[in-house]
mmCIF file of C-alpha atoms in Angstrom:
data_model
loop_
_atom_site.group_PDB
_atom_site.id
_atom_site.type_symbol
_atom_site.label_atom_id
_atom_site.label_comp_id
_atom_site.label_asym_id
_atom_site.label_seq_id
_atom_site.Cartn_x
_atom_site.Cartn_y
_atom_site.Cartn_z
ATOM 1 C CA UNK I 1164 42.212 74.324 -4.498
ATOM 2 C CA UNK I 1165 39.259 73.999 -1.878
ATOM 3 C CA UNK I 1166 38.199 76.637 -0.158
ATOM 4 C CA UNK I 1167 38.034 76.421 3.541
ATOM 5 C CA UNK I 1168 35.557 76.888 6.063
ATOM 6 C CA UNK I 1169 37.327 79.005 8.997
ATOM 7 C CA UNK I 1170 35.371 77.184 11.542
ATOM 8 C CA UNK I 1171 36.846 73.606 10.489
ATOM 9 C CA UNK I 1172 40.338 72.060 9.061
ATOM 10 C CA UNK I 1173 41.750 75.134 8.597
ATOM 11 C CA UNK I 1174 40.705 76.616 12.474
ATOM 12 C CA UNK I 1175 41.668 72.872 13.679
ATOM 13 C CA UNK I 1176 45.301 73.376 12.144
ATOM 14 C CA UNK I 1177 46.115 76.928 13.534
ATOM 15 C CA UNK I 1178 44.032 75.441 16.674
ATOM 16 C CA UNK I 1179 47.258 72.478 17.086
ATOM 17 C CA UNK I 1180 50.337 74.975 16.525
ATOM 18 C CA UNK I 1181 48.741 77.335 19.130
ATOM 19 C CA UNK I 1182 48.119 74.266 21.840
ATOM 20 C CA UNK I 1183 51.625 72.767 21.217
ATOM 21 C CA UNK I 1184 52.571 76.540 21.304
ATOM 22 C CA UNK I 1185 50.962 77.005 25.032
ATOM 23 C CA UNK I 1186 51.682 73.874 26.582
ATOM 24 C CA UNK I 1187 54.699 72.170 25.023
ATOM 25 C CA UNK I 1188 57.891 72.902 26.382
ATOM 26 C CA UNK I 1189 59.921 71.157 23.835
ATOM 27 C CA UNK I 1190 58.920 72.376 20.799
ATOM 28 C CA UNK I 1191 58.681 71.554 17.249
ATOM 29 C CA UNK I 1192 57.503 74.809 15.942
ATOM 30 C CA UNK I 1193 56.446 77.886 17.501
ATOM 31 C CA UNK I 1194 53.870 79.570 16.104
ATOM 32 C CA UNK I 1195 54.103 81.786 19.080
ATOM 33 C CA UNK I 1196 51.143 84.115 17.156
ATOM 34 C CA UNK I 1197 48.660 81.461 16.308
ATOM 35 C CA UNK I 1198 46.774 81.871 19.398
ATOM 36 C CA UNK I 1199 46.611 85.670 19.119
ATOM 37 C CA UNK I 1200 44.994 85.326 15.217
ATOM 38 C CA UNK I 1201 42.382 82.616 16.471
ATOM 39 C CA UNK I 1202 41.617 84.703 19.380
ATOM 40 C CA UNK I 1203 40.958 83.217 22.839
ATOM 41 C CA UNK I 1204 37.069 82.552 22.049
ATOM 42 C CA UNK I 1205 37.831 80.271 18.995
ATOM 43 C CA UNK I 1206 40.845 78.465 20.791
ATOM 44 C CA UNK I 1207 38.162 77.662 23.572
ATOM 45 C CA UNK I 1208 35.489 76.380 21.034
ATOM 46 C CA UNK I 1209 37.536 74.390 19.307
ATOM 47 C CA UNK I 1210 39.843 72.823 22.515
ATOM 48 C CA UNK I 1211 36.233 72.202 23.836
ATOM 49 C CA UNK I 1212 35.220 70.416 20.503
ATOM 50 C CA UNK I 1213 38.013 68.011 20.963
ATOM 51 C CA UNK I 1214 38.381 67.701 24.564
ATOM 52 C CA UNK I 1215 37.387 64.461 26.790
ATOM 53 C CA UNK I 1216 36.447 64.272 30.335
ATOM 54 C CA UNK I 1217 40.532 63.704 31.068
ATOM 55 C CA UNK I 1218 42.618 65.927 29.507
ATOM 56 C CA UNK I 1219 45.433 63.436 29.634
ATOM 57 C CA UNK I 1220 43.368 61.482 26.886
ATOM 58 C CA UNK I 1221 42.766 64.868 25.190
ATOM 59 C CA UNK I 1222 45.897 66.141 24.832
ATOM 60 C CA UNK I 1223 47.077 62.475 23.404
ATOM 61 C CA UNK I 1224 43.802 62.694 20.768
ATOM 62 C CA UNK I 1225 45.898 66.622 19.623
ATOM 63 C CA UNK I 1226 49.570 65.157 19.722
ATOM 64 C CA UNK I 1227 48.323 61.655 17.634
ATOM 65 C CA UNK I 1228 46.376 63.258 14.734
ATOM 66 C CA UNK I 1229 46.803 66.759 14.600
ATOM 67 C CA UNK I 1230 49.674 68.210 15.717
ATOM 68 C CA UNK I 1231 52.071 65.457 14.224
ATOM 69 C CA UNK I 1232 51.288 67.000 10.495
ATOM 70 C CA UNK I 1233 51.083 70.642 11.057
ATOM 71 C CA UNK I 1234 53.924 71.112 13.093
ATOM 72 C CA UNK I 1235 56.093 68.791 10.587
ATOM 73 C CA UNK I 1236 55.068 70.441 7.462
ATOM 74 C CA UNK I 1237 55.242 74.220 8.533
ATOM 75 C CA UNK I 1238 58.992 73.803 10.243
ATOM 76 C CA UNK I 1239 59.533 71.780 7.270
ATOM 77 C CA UNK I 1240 58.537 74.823 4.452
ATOM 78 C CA UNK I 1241 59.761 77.865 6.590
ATOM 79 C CA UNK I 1242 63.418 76.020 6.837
ATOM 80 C CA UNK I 1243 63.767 75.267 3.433
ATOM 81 C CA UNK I 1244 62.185 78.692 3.077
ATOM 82 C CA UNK I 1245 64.924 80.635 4.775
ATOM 83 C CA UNK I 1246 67.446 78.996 3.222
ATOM 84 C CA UNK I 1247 65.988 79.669 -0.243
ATOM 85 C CA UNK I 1248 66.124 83.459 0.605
ATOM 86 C CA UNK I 1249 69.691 82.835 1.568
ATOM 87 C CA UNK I 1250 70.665 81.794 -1.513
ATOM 88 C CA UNK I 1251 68.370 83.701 -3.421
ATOM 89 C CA UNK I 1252 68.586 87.336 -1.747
ATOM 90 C CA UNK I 1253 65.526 89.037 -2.621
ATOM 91 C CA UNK I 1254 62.793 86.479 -3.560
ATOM 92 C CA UNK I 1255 59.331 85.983 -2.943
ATOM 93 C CA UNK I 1256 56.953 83.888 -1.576
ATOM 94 C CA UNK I 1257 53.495 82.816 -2.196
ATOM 95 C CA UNK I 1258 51.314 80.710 0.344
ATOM 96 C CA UNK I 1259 48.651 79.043 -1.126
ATOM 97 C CA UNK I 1260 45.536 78.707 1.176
ATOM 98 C CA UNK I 1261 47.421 80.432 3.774
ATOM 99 C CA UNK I 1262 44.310 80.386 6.403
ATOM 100 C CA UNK I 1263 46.055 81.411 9.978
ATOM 101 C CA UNK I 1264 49.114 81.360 8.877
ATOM 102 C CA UNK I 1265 51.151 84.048 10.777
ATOM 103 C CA UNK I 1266 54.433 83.954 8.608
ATOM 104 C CA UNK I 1267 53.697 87.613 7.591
ATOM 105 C CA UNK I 1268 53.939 88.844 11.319
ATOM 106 C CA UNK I 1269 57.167 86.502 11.962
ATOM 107 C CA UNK I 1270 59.084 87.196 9.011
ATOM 108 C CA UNK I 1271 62.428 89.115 10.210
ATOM 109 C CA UNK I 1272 63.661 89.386 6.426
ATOM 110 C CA UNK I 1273 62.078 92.066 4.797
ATOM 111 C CA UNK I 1274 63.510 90.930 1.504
ATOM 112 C CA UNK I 1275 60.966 88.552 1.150
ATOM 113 C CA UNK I 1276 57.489 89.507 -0.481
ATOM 114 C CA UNK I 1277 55.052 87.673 1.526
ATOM 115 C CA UNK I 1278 51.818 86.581 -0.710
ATOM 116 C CA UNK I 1279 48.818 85.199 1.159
ATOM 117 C CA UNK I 1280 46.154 83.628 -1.245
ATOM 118 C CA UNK I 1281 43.393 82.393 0.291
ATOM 119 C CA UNK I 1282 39.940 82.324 -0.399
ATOM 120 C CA UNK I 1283 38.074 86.094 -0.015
ATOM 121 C CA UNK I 1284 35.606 84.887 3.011
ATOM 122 C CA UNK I 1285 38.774 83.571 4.777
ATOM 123 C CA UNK I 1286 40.946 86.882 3.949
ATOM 124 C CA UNK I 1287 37.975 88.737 5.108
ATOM 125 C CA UNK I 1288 38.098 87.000 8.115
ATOM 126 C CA UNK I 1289 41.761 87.158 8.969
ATOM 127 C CA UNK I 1290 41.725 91.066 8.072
ATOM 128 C CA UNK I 1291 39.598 91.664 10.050
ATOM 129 C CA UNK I 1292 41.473 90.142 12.882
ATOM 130 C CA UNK I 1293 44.318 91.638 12.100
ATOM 131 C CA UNK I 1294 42.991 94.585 12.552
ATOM 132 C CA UNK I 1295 41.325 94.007 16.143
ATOM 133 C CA UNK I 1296 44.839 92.975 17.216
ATOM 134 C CA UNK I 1297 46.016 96.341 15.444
ATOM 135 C CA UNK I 1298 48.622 94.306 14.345
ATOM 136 C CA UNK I 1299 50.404 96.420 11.495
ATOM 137 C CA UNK I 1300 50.725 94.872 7.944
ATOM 138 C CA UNK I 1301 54.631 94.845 6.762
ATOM 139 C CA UNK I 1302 54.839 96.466 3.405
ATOM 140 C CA UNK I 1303 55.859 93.479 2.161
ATOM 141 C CA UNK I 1304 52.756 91.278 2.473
ATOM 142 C CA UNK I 1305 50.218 91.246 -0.253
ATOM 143 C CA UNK I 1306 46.799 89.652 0.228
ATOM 144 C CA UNK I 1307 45.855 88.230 -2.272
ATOM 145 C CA UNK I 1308 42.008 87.081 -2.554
ATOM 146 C CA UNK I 1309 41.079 83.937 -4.723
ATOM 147 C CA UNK I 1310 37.949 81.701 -5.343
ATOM 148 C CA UNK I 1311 39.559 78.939 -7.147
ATOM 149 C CA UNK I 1312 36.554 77.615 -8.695
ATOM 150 C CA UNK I 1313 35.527 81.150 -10.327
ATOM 151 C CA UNK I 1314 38.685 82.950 -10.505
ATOM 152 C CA UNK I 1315 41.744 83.123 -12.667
ATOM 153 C CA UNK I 1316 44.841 82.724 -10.368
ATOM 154 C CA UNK I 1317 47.379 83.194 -12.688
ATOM 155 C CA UNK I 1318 45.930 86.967 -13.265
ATOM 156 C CA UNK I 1319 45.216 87.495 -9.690
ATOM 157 C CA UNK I 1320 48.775 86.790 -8.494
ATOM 158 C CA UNK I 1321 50.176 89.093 -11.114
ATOM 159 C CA UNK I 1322 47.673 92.116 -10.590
ATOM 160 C CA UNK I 1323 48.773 91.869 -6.839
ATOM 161 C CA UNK I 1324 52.317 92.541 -7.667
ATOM 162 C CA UNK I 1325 54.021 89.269 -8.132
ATOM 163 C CA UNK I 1326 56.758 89.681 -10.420
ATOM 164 C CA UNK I 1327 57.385 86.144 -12.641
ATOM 165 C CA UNK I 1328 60.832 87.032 -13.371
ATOM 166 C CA UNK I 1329 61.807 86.893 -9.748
ATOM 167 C CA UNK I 1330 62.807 83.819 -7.724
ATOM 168 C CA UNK I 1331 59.984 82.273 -5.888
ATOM 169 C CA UNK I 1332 58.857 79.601 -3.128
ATOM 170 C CA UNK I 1333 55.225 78.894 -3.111
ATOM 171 C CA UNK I 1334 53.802 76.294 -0.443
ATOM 172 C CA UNK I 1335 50.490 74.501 -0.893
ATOM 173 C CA UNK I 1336 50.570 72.939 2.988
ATOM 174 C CA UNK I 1337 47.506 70.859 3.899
ATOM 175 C CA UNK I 1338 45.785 71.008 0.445
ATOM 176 C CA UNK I 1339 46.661 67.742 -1.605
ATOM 177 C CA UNK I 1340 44.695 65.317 1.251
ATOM 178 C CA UNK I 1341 41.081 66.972 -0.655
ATOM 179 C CA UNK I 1342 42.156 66.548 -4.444
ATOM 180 C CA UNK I 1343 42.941 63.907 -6.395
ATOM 181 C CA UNK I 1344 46.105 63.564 -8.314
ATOM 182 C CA UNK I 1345 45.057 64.836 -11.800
ATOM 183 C CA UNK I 1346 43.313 67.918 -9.338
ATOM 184 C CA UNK I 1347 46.275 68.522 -7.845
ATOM 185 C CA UNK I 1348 48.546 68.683 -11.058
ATOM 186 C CA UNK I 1349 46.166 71.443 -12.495
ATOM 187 C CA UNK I 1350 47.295 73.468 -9.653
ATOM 188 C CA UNK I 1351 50.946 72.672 -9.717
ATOM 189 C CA UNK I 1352 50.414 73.493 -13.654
ATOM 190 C CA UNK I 1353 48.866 77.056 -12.621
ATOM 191 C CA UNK I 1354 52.634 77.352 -10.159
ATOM 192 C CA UNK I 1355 54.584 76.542 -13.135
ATOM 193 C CA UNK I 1356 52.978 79.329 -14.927
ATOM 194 C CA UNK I 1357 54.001 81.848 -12.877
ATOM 195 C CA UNK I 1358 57.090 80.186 -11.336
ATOM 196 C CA UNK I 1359 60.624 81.317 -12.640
ATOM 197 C CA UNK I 1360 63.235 78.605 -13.185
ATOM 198 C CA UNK I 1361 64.713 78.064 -10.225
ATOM 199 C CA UNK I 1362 61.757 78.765 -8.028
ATOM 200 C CA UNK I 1363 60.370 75.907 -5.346
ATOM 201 C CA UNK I 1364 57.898 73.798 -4.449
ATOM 202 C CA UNK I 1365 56.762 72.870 -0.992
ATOM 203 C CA UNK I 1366 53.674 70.612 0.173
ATOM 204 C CA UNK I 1367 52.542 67.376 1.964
ATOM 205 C CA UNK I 1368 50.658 64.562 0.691
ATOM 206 C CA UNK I 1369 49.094 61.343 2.090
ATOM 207 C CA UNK I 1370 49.810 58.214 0.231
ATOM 208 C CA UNK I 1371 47.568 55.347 -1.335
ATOM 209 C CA UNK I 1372 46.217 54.187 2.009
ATOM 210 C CA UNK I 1373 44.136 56.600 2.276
ATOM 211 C CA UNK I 1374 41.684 54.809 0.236
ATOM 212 C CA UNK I 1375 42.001 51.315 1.866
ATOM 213 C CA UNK I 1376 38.741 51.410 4.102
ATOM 214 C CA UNK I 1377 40.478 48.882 6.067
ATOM 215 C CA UNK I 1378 43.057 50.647 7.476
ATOM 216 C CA UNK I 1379 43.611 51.781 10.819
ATOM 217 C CA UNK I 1380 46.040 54.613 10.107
ATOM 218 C CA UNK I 1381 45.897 57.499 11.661
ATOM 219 C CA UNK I 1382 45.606 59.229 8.800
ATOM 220 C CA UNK I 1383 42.188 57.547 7.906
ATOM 221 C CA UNK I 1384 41.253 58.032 11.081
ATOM 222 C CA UNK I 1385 41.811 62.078 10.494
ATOM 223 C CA UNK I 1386 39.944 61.356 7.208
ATOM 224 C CA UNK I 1387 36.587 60.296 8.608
ATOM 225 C CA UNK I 1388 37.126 63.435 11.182
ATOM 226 C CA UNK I 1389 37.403 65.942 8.429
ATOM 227 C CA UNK I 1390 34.337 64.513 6.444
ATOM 228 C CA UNK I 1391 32.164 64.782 9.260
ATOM 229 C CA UNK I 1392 32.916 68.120 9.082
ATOM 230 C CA UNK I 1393 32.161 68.143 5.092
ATOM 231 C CA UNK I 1394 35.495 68.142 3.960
ATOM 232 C CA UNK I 1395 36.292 65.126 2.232
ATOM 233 C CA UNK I 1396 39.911 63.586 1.707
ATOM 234 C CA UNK I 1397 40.370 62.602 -2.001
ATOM 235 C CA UNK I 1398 44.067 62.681 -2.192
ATOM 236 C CA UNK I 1399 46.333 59.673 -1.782
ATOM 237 C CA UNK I 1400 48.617 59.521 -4.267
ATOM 238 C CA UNK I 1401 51.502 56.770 -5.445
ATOM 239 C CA UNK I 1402 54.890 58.661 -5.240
ATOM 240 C CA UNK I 1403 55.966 57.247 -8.916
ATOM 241 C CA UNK I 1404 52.699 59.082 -10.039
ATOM 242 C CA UNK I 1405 53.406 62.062 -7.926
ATOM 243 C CA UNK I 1406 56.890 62.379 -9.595
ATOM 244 C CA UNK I 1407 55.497 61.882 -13.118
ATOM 245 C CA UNK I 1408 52.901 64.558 -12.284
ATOM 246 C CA UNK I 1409 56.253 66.863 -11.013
ATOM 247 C CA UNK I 1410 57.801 66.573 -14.362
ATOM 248 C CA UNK I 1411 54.797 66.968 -16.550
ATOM 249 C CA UNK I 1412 54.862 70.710 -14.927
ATOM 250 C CA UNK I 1413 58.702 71.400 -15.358
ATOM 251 C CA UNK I 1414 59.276 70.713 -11.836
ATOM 252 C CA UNK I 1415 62.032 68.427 -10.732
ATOM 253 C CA UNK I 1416 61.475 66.135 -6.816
ATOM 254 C CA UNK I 1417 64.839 67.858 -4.415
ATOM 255 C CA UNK I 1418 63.461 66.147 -1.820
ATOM 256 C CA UNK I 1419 60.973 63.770 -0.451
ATOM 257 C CA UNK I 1420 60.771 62.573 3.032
ATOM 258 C CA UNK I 1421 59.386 59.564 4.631
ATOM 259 C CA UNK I 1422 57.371 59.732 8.063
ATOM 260 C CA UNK I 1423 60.735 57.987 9.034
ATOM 261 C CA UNK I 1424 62.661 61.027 7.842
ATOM 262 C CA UNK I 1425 60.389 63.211 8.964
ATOM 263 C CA UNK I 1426 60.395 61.599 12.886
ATOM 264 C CA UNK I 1427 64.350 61.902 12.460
ATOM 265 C CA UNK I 1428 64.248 65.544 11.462
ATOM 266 C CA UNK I 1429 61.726 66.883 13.377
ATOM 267 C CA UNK I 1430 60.406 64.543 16.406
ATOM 268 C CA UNK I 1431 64.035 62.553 17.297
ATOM 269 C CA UNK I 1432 64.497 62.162 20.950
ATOM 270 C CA UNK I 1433 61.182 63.468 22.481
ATOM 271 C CA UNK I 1434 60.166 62.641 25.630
ATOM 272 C CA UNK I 1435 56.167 63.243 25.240
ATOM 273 C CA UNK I 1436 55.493 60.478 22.976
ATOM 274 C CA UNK I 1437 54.344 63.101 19.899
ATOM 275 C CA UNK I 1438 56.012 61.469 16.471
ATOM 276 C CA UNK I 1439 55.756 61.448 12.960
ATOM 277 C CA UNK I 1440 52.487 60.744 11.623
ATOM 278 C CA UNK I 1441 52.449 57.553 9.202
ATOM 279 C CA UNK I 1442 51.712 57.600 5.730
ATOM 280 C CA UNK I 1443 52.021 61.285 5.206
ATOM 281 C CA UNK I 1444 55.060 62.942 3.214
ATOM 282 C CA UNK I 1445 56.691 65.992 2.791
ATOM 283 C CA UNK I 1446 57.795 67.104 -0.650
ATOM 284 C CA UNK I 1447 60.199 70.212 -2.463
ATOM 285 C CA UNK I 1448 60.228 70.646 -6.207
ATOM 286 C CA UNK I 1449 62.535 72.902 -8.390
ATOM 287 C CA UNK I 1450 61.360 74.387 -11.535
ATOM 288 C CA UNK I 1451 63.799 73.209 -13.842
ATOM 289 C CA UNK I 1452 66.179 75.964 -15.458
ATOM 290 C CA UNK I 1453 65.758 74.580 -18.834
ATOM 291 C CA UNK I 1454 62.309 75.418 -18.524
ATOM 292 C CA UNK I 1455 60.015 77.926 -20.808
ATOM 293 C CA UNK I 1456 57.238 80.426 -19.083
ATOM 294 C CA UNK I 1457 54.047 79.229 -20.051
ATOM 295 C CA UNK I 1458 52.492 82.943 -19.741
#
């Protein structure tokens, strides 16, 4: 997985669920702490960043490419979330890159084991925030510090506490748009490691157009955004591959929806023109019961 600079995609993400947060009325998700984590001076940098001389035009620039993906994707993971813990009971559930993510300080179910892996500068970062807020850490959130690129995840997660034998929904929101496919299945291979059978699988994706440089989607358009500021968008993926790369890992597709499903579930009947954002899906994945630990 990539790691993250604070200042960038993952600051720009917490940035849209704390603006849709402040100024919607309607909303799609409310991350009712996001603001708090970034802290006012950040929020300010970053609206500035994106702002135009009319804020009419920038608060259409937020609600076309930015908010339209984060707010889908995180109502879409904590609902299928909560009703995994209701069938489940106790369970856990691991966040992968979990930046600003403020799950930990919404949770109301303490039978959920909250692990945030992310990578140390970033959990460095966020502690210490945490602290200035003297927000108090629930005894059920681990943090669990990672640099994918030097080391092991698989013992990591376990020396934090995870338990493999319990029931488990990991999310990996906002990640597959910077890895290619064969990328992305290593780290669905490292969940299926540590997953149970029956656990789940949450995450978005952008599709093939990603790659066609003459496209006008907005989801190219977010892609030369994010490599000016040096993260570069090498996901894209066909769903048949997608699905092939599901079931090389024991996991089985539950569901996959469309930007037409996703505008149904989540954006139907809105009156301030913010909608689906094309060519990006949202995905759940079941570790299949007949399958063996790989530990």
């Amino acid at each position: 997985m990539p790691t993250k600079n604070r200042l960038s995609t993952a600051a720009i993400c917490a940035f849209s669920r704390a603006y849709h947060s402040n100024v919607s009325k309607d909303r799609v998700f409310d991350d009712y702490l996001a603001y708090d984590l970034m802290g006012k001076e950040e929020y300010d940098e970053l609206y500035s960043s994106i702002a135009t001389d009319e804020p009419s035009t920038s608060a259409e620039f937020i609600n076309n490419f930015i908010t339209p993906i984060t707010l889908g994707r995180i109502r879409f993971a904590e609902s299928k979330l909560k009703a995994f813990a209701a069938e489940h009971g106790s369970c856990q559930y691991v966040i992968c890159g979990a930046g600003y993510d403020t799950l930990s300080f919404r949770n109301t179910n303490p039978e959920i084991g909250i692990f945030e892996v992310d990578h140390p500068d970033m959990q460095t970062f966020k502690k210490k925030r945490i602290a200035d807020l003297q927000w108090n850490v629930p005894r059920n959130v681990h943090f669990v510090a990672v640099d994918f690129e030097k080391d092991d995840f698989i013992s990591t997660l376990l020396g934090s506490g995870f338990d493999p034998n319990k029931k488990t929904f990991f999310s990996i929101l906002g990640v597959a748009y910077y890895l290619t496919l064969p990328v992305f299945a290593k780290t669905v291979s490292y969940i299926s490691q540590v997953a149970s059978p029956g656990s789940m699988l949450v995450f978005d994706y952008p599709d093939e157009t990603l790659h066609h440089e003459s496209s006008v989607s907005g989801i190219r358009k977010l892609a030369m955004m994010t490599e000016k500021l040096g993260e570069i968008m090498r996901g894209g993926y066909y769903v048949d591959d997608l699905c092939e790369a599901l079931r090389s890992e024991s996991f089985k597709l539950e569901s996959h929806l469309a930007p037409s499903d996703i505008g149904e579930c989540f954006f139907a009947g809105r009156q301030d023109g913010l909608k689906a954002m094309s060519h990006i899906y949202l995905v759940s994945a079941v570790k299949k019961e007949d399958a063996h630990y790989h530990l």
